[in-house]
Tab-separated table of C-alpha atoms in Angstrom:
chain	number	residue	atom	x	y	z
B	1	MET	CA	-39.264	8.952	-5.807
B	2	ARG	CA	-35.857	9.109	-3.829
B	3	HIS	CA	-36.470	8.450	-0.284
B	4	GLY	CA	-33.575	10.071	2.375
B	5	LEU	CA	-33.147	9.145	5.793
B	6	VAL	CA	-30.553	11.774	7.853
B	7	ILE	CA	-29.925	11.252	11.385
B	8	GLY	CA	-28.906	13.832	13.605
B	9	ASN	CA	-30.694	16.954	11.443
B	10	THR	CA	-31.613	19.856	13.787
B	11	ASP	CA	-28.329	21.928	13.697
B	12	GLY	CA	-25.033	21.890	11.496
B	13	ILE	CA	-24.616	20.131	8.945
B	14	GLY	CA	-27.581	17.827	8.800
B	15	LEU	CA	-30.299	20.248	8.827
B	16	ALA	CA	-28.278	22.130	5.806
B	17	LEU	CA	-28.188	18.600	5.158
B	18	THR	CA	-31.983	17.903	4.568
B	19	ARG	CA	-32.899	21.066	3.205
B	20	ARG	CA	-30.661	20.522	0.470
B	21	LEU	CA	-32.246	17.618	0.014
B	22	LEU	CA	-35.490	18.481	0.319
B	23	GLU	CA	-34.764	21.580	-2.234
B	24	ASP	CA	-33.822	19.392	-5.132
B	25	GLY	CA	-36.919	16.744	-4.921
B	26	TRP	CA	-36.201	14.104	-1.968
B	27	ALA	CA	-38.524	13.135	0.345
B	28	VAL	CA	-36.692	12.988	3.386
B	29	THR	CA	-36.554	11.410	7.570
B	30	GLY	CA	-35.384	13.445	9.484
B	31	LEU	CA	-33.813	11.632	12.882
B	32	SER	CA	-33.038	13.718	16.296
B	33	ARG	CA	-33.158	14.299	19.686
B	34	ARG	CA	-34.423	17.446	19.231
B	35	PRO	CA	-38.525	18.681	18.289
B	36	ALA	CA	-37.444	18.689	14.227
B	37	ALA	CA	-36.737	22.279	12.373
B	38	VAL	CA	-37.824	21.281	8.668
B	39	GLU	CA	-41.594	21.699	7.908
B	40	HIS	CA	-42.626	20.012	4.488
B	41	ASP	CA	-44.773	17.756	2.943
B	42	ARG	CA	-42.557	15.331	1.839
B	43	TYR	CA	-41.018	15.506	4.973
B	44	VAL	CA	-40.941	14.062	8.717
B	45	HIS	CA	-39.532	13.161	11.233
B	46	VAL	CA	-38.260	10.747	14.199
B	47	ALA	CA	-37.747	11.828	17.676
B	48	ALA	CA	-34.678	9.594	19.204
B	49	ASP	CA	-31.452	9.511	20.589
B	50	VAL	CA	-29.159	7.398	19.125
B	51	THR	CA	-27.164	6.457	22.635
B	52	ALA	CA	-31.197	5.310	23.690
B	53	PRO	CA	-31.444	1.380	23.710
B	54	GLY	CA	-34.166	2.347	21.818
B	55	PHE	CA	-33.268	3.727	19.079
B	56	PRO	CA	-32.207	0.934	16.627
B	57	ALA	CA	-36.427	-0.302	17.365
B	58	SER	CA	-36.804	3.630	16.294
B	59	LEU	CA	-35.168	3.338	13.437
B	60	ALA	CA	-36.820	0.358	12.554
B	61	ARG	CA	-40.312	1.528	12.467
B	62	ALA	CA	-39.109	4.852	10.320
B	63	LEU	CA	-37.509	3.369	7.988
B	64	ASP	CA	-40.787	0.685	7.624
B	65	ALA	CA	-42.798	3.927	7.993
B	66	ALA	CA	-40.942	4.900	4.268
B	67	ASP	CA	-41.484	1.726	2.698
B	68	GLY	CA	-37.929	1.678	2.191
B	69	VAL	CA	-34.500	3.820	1.830
B	70	ASP	CA	-32.706	5.025	-0.841
B	71	LEU	CA	-29.861	7.295	0.533
B	72	CYS	CA	-28.682	7.209	4.861
B	73	VAL	CA	-26.131	10.199	6.592
B	74	TYR	CA	-25.200	9.920	9.171
B	75	ALA	CA	-24.846	12.932	10.400
B	76	ALA	CA	-24.794	13.240	14.215
B	77	GLY	CA	-22.003	13.866	15.800
B	78	VAL	CA	-20.364	15.846	19.502
B	79	GLY	CA	-16.859	17.284	20.441
B	80	ASP	CA	-16.029	17.743	23.930
B	81	LEU	CA	-13.130	18.700	24.591
B	82	LEU	CA	-10.978	16.196	27.596
B	83	ASP	CA	-11.516	16.982	31.242
B	84	PRO	CA	-10.012	14.687	33.450
B	85	ASP	CA	-12.435	15.079	36.180
B	86	ASP	CA	-15.530	13.867	33.977
B	87	LEU	CA	-14.646	10.821	31.443
B	88	GLY	CA	-18.150	10.033	31.463
B	89	ALA	CA	-18.143	13.463	27.911
B	90	GLN	CA	-15.568	10.450	26.172
B	91	THR	CA	-17.375	7.541	27.247
B	92	ARG	CA	-20.923	9.421	25.623
B	93	VAL	CA	-18.698	10.921	22.720
B	94	LEU	CA	-17.742	7.547	21.406
B	95	GLU	CA	-21.424	6.246	21.483
B	96	VAL	CA	-22.915	8.947	20.226
B	97	ASN	CA	-19.991	8.834	17.018
B	98	LEU	CA	-18.902	5.417	16.886
B	99	ILE	CA	-21.328	2.792	18.992
B	100	GLY	CA	-24.145	5.535	17.132
B	101	ALA	CA	-23.717	5.261	13.174
B	102	ALA	CA	-22.724	0.980	13.930
B	103	ARG	CA	-26.491	0.928	15.012
B	104	ALA	CA	-27.759	2.586	12.331
B	105	VAL	CA	-25.957	0.718	9.556
B	106	GLU	CA	-27.075	-2.366	11.847
B	107	VAL	CA	-30.386	-1.241	10.729
B	108	VAL	CA	-29.932	0.365	7.878
B	109	VAL	CA	-27.624	-2.259	5.624
B	110	PRO	CA	-30.582	-5.017	5.586
B	111	ARG	CA	-32.822	-2.850	4.377
B	112	MET	CA	-30.652	-0.908	1.419
B	113	LEU	CA	-28.951	-5.178	0.560
B	114	ALA	CA	-33.264	-6.577	0.758
B	115	ALA	CA	-33.620	-4.087	-1.933
B	116	GLY	CA	-30.730	-4.128	-4.258
B	117	GLY	CA	-29.280	-1.488	-3.852
B	118	GLY	CA	-28.866	1.522	-1.234
B	119	HIS	CA	-26.159	3.885	-0.267
B	120	PHE	CA	-24.637	5.093	3.157
B	121	ILE	CA	-23.399	8.301	4.728
B	122	GLY	CA	-21.400	8.584	7.276
B	123	LEU	CA	-19.294	11.719	8.630
B	124	SER	CA	-15.714	11.144	9.910
B	125	SER	CA	-12.795	13.978	10.476
B	126	LEU	CA	-9.678	14.540	9.439
B	127	ALA	CA	-8.515	14.153	12.849
B	128	ASP	CA	-9.161	10.406	12.513
B	129	THR	CA	-5.529	10.127	11.903
B	130	LEU	CA	-4.893	12.150	14.499
B	131	ILE	CA	-3.372	10.991	18.187
B	132	THR	CA	-4.631	13.685	20.488
B	133	PRO	CA	-4.851	14.717	24.565
B	134	VAL	CA	-6.651	17.987	24.220
B	135	ALA	CA	-10.018	15.196	22.507
B	136	PRO	CA	-8.959	11.735	22.946
B	137	GLY	CA	-12.606	10.119	22.416
B	138	TYR	CA	-13.334	12.369	19.642
B	139	ALA	CA	-10.461	11.019	17.566
B	140	ALA	CA	-10.453	8.129	18.335
B	141	SER	CA	-14.541	7.735	18.009
B	142	LYS	CA	-13.777	9.487	14.219
B	143	ALA	CA	-11.034	6.732	13.530
B	144	GLY	CA	-13.541	3.289	14.175
B	145	LEU	CA	-15.936	5.555	11.952
B	146	SER	CA	-13.448	5.621	9.168
B	147	SER	CA	-12.333	1.818	9.998
B	148	TYR	CA	-15.578	0.723	10.024
B	149	LEU	CA	-17.236	2.682	6.980
B	150	ILE	CA	-14.299	1.829	4.456
B	151	ALA	CA	-13.884	-2.147	5.165
B	152	LEU	CA	-17.889	-2.339	5.393
B	153	GLY	CA	-17.744	0.022	1.940
B	154	ALA	CA	-15.519	-2.202	0.582
B	155	ALA	CA	-17.537	-5.889	1.505
B	156	LEU	CA	-20.682	-4.211	1.341
B	157	ARG	CA	-19.705	-3.046	-2.809
B	158	PRO	CA	-19.837	-6.338	-5.269
B	159	ARG	CA	-24.259	-6.857	-3.243
B	160	GLY	CA	-25.300	-2.917	-4.631
B	161	VAL	CA	-25.082	-1.383	-1.515
B	162	HIS	CA	-22.065	1.361	-1.078
B	163	VAL	CA	-20.405	2.591	1.749
B	164	SER	CA	-18.950	6.723	1.590
B	165	THR	CA	-17.084	8.101	4.654
B	166	VAL	CA	-16.821	11.946	4.375
B	167	ARG	CA	-13.792	13.148	6.191
B	168	PHE	CA	-14.074	16.608	6.651
B	169	GLY	CA	-11.948	19.456	8.792
B	170	PHE	CA	-13.592	22.518	9.978
B	171	VAL	CA	-16.770	22.876	9.819
B	172	ASP	CA	-18.588	25.845	11.312
B	173	THR	CA	-21.174	24.415	13.048
B	174	LYS	CA	-21.202	24.525	17.273
B	175	MET	CA	-19.009	20.806	16.825
B	176	ALA	CA	-16.147	23.678	15.905
B	177	LYS	CA	-14.102	24.086	19.516
B	178	GLY	CA	-10.775	25.166	19.607
B	179	PRO	CA	-8.844	28.571	19.248
B	180	VAL	CA	-7.343	28.363	15.900
B	181	ARG	CA	-9.583	26.551	13.466
B	182	PRO	CA	-7.600	26.314	10.265
B	183	MET	CA	-9.297	26.204	6.688
B	184	MET	CA	-12.328	25.852	8.156
B	185	ILE	CA	-15.514	25.829	5.827
B	186	THR	CA	-18.795	27.199	5.359
B	187	VAL	CA	-22.136	24.450	6.367
B	188	ASP	CA	-23.313	25.293	3.079
B	189	ARG	CA	-20.260	23.819	1.179
B	190	ALA	CA	-19.885	21.503	3.834
B	191	VAL	CA	-22.886	20.324	1.623
B	192	ASP	CA	-22.140	20.802	-1.467
B	193	VAL	CA	-19.466	18.345	-1.234
B	194	LEU	CA	-21.998	16.281	0.082
B	195	MET	CA	-24.806	16.158	-1.943
B	196	ARG	CA	-21.597	15.161	-4.537
B	197	CYS	CA	-20.628	12.317	-3.117
B	198	VAL	CA	-24.436	11.682	-3.071
B	199	ARG	CA	-23.768	11.571	-6.653
B	200	THR	CA	-20.741	9.472	-6.973
B	201	ARG	CA	-20.462	7.245	-4.690
B	202	ALA	CA	-16.160	7.428	-3.555
B	203	ALA	CA	-16.241	5.220	-1.304
B	204	VAL	CA	-14.015	8.350	1.042
B	205	VAL	CA	-13.974	12.039	0.920
B	206	SER	CA	-11.334	13.832	2.420
B	207	TYR	CA	-12.005	18.153	2.489
B	208	PRO	CA	-10.039	20.237	1.922
B	209	ARG	CA	-7.405	18.591	0.244
B	210	ARG	CA	-5.561	20.292	2.087
B	211	MET	CA	-6.503	20.231	5.386
B	212	ALA	CA	-5.975	16.534	4.689
B	213	LEU	CA	-1.910	16.120	4.027
B	214	LEU	CA	-1.303	18.593	6.287
B	215	THR	CA	-3.120	16.202	9.297
B	216	ALA	CA	-1.045	13.430	7.633
B	217	ALA	CA	2.094	15.138	7.793
B	218	LEU	CA	1.539	16.056	11.697
B	219	ARG	CA	0.310	12.126	12.368
B	220	PRO	CA	3.707	10.918	14.118
B	221	VAL	CA	4.688	14.597	15.099
B	222	ALA	CA	1.345	14.190	17.375
B	223	ARG	CA	1.681	10.415	18.154
B	224	THR	CA	5.216	10.707	19.184
B	225	ARG	CA	4.357	13.638	21.479
B	226	ALA	CA	1.582	11.306	23.065
B	227	ARG	CA	4.246	8.683	23.642
B	228	LEU	CA	6.049	11.436	25.377
B	229	GLY	CA	4.252	12.690	27.764
B	230	SER	CA	2.952	9.522	28.664
B	231	ARG	CA	6.475	9.326	30.027
């Protein structure tokens, strides 16, 4: 039986993906700060915070109990807007979105290498191409995550471990903040995209494609505005 690990799965994309994997016959271990939102005979829940010092040990114990993992999806994420009076919130965004993912890789990938195969998916964002004063921590964390996973995937592919970076635009979850959310997709559609990635093991998935083209086109404008704003 295939075993999947979903990190950050008590709501949003992570929760919907957990349910889809179970429907498709997977055994699933979920890891998040809050109690389980799923009850199933093939589901095990681990309560842990990806920013806590004990996170790697909790993750290692969960993998040991599962006796291996075929798929790991890092779906944990936060996206606070900038408040200059609370820059600690931006630090937490970096800790959850980027450092937490790197710590998960540190625990999961060696086990996949030892087993001769596996698939690690990180949920990034089309915002990884932008420099935005509205949410600098979010954009920076996703830029770092995409860069790290893409490079890591190139290094690990010859050894049988696949790494995918899935770059979404706006998805209809609590993470979708701001008055304007163009081309927003449903959570179910996001899970469809993820499940296709599970099948194809594509290195990079950007969705929606029109949104990806738009953000790429806006990147020079955003950089220029950032430079002008700093003068």
